[in-house]
Coordinates of C-alpha atoms in Angstrom, one line a residue:
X967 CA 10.0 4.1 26.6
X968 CA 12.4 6.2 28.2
X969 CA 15.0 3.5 28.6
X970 CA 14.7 2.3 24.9
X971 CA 18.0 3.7 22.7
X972 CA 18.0 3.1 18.7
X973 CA 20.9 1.7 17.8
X974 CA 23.1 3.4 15.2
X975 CA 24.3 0.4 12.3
X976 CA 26.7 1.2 10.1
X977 CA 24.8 0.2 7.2
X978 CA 21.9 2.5 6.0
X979 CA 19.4 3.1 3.6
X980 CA 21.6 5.3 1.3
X981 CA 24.4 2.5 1.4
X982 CA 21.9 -0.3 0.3
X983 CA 20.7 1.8 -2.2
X984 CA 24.0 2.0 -3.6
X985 CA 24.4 -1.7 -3.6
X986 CA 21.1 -2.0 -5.3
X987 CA 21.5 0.4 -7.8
X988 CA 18.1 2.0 -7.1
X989 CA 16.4 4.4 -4.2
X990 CA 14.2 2.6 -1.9
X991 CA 10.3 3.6 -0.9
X992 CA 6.5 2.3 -0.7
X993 CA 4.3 2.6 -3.2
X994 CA 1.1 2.1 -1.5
X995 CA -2.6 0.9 -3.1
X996 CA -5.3 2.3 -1.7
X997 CA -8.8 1.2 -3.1
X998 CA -12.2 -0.5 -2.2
X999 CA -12.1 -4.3 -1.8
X1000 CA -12.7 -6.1 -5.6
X1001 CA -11.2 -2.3 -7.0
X1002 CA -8.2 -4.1 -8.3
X1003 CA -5.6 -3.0 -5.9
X1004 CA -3.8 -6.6 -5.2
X1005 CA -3.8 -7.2 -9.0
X1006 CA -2.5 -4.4 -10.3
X1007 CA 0.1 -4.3 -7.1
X1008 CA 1.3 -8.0 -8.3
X1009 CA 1.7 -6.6 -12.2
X1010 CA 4.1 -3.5 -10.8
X1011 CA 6.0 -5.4 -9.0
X1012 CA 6.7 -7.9 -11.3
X1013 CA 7.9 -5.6 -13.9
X1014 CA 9.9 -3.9 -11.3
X1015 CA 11.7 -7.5 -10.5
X1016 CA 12.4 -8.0 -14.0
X1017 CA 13.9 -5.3 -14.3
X1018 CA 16.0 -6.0 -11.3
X1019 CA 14.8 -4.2 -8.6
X1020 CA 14.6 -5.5 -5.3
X1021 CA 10.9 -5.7 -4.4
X1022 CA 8.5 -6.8 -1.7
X1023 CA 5.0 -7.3 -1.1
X1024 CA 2.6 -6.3 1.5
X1025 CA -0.9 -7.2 1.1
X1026 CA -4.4 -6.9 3.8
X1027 CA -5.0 -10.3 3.2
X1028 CA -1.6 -11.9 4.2
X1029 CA -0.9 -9.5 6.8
X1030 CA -4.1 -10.2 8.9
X1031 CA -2.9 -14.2 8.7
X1032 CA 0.3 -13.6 10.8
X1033 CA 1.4 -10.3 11.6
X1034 CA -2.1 -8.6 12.6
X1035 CA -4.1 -11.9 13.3
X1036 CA -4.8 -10.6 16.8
X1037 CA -6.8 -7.4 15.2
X1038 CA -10.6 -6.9 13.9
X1039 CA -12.5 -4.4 11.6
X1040 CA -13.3 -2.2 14.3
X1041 CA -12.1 1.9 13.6
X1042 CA -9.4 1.3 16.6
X1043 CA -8.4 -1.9 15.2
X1044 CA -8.3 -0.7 11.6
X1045 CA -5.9 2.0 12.8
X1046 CA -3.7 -0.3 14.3
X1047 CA -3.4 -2.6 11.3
X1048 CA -2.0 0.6 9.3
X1049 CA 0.2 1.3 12.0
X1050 CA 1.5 -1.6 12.4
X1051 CA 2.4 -2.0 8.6
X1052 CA 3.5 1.5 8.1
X1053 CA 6.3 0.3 10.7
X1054 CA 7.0 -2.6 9.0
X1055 CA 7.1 -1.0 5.7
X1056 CA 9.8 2.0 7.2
X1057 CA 11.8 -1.2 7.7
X1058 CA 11.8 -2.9 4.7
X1059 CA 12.8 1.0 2.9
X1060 CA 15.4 0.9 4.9
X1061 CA 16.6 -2.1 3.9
X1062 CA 16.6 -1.2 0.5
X1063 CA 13.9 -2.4 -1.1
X1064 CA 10.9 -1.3 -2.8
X1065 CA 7.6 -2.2 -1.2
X1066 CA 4.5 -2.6 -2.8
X1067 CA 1.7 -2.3 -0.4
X1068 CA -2.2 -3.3 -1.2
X1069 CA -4.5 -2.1 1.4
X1070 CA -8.4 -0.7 1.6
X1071 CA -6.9 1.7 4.0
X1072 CA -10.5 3.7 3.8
X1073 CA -9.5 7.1 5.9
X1074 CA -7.4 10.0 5.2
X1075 CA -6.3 10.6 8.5
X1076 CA -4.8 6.9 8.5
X1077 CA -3.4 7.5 5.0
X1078 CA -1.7 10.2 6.8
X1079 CA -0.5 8.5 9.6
X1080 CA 1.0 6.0 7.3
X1081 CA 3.0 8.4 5.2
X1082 CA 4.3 10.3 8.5
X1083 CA 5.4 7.0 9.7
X1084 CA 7.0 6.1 6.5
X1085 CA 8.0 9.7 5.2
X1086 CA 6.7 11.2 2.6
X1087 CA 10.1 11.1 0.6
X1088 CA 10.0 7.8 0.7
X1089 CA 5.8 7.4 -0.3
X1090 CA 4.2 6.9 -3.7
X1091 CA 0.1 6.7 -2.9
X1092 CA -2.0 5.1 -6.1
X1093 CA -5.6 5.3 -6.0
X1094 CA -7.8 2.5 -7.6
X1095 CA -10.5 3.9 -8.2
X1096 CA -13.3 1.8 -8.8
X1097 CA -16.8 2.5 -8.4
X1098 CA -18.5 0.6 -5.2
X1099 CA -21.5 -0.6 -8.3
X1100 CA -18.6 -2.5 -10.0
X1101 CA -16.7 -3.6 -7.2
X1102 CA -19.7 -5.5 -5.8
X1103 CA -20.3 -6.4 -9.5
X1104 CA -17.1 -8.6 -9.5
X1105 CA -17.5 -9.6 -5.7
X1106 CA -14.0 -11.6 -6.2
X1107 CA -14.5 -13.0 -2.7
X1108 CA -18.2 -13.1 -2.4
X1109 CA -17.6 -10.4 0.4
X1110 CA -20.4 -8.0 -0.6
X1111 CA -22.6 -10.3 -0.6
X1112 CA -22.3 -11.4 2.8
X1113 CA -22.1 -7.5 4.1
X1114 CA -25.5 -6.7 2.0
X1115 CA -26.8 -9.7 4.0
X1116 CA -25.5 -8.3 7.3
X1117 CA -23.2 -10.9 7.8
X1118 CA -20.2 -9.1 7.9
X1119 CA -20.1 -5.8 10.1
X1120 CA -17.6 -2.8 9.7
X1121 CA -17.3 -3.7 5.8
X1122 CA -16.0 -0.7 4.0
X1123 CA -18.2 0.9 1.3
X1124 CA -21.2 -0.6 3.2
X1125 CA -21.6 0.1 6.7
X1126 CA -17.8 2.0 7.1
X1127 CA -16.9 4.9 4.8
X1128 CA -14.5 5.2 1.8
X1129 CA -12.6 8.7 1.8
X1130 CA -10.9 8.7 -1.7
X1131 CA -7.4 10.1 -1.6
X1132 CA -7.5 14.4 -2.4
X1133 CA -4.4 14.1 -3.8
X1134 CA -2.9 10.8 -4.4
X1135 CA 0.4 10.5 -6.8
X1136 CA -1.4 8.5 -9.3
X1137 CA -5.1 7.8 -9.6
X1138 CA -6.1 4.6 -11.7
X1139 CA -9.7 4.3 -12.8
X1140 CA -9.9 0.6 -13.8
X1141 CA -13.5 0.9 -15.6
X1142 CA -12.0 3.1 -18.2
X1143 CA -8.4 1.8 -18.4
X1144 CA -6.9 -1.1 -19.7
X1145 CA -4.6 -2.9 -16.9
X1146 CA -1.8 -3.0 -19.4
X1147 CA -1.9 1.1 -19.7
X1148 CA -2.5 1.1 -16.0
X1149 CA 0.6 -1.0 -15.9
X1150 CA 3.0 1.2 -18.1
X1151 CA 1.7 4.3 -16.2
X1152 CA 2.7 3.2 -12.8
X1153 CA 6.2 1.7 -14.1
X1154 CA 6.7 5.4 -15.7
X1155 CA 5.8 7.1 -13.0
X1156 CA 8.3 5.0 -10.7
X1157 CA 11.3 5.3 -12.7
X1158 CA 12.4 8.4 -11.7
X1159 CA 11.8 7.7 -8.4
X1160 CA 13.7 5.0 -8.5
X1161 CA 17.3 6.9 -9.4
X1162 CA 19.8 7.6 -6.7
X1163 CA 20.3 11.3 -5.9
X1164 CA 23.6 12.3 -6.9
X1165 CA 25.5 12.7 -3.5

């Protein structure tokens, strides 16, 4: 690593902001799997596009297709996943955009490695918070199911732990609020964050 040198660019966050009209950051979804996290995610963003901010999507799912196709479920693996797309994430901040990220991320210590990596200026953490009963309830993918039968190992809220967040910026409890309040919440909370300091 020694012989590695950032570059300096002439472009930065703050000029892109500029161009964009609006300040840049993550706002990441943390939540059991079937808690709602990816839908919710998808409705936030696309009232932030039509209002014309520039937005971008990270989601578990997609990211394990390409990006971290090479990783498991192990604890050391899990670790690595957030790492890798807290780095990605830093990127995409800086290149003026706001990123809306939908992961389980189950631990607090790799919450807190991925708002050191991303900086906690630039880090908006929403817990969905829905009960483990009603998230194997829905079973969207049929994945309880298959970890109650032992079929899948390392599944979170069965045979891994779930730390919910001590002190996230919002906390959405889906089994007592509608998705369209959910919706307006999050949008309210993220309009301030979304002016440009004055310089």
């Amino acid at each position: 690593m020694e012989n590695i040198i950032p570059h300096d660019f002439h472009i930065g966050k703050t000029d892109r902001n500029k161009l964009n009209a609006h300040d840049s950051f993550v706002v990441w979804f943390t939540g059991l799997s079937g808690s709602g996290k990816s839908t919710i995610a998808n409705l936030v963003e696309n009232e932030l596009f039509k209002k014309g901010i520039k937005t971008f999507s990270l989601d578990g799912d997609n990211v394990r297709k390409g990006l971290n196709n090479n990783l498991g479920f192990s604890p050391e693996d899990r670790y690595e996943n957030l790492r890798r797309i807290a780095e990605v994430a830093k990127l995409f901040v800086e290149s003026g955009s706001v990123i809306i990220a939908s992961f389980i991320s189950p631990l607090e210590k790799d919450r807190k490695l991925v708002k050191s990596i991303i900086g906690v200026e630039n880090f908006v953490e929403v817990f969905v918070n829905t009960s483990l009963e009603e998230c194997e309830r829905r079973d969207v993918k049929g994945l309880y199911k298959k970890a109650r039968a032992g079929e899948i190992k390392n599944f979170t809220g069965i045979d891994a732990p779930f730390e919910n967040p001590q002190n996230p910026d919002l906390e959405i409890k889906t089994e007592t609020e509608s998705l369209e309040d959910a919706l307006k919440r999050i949008v309210l909370h993220l309009e301030d964050k979304l002016k440009i300091s004055v310089q």
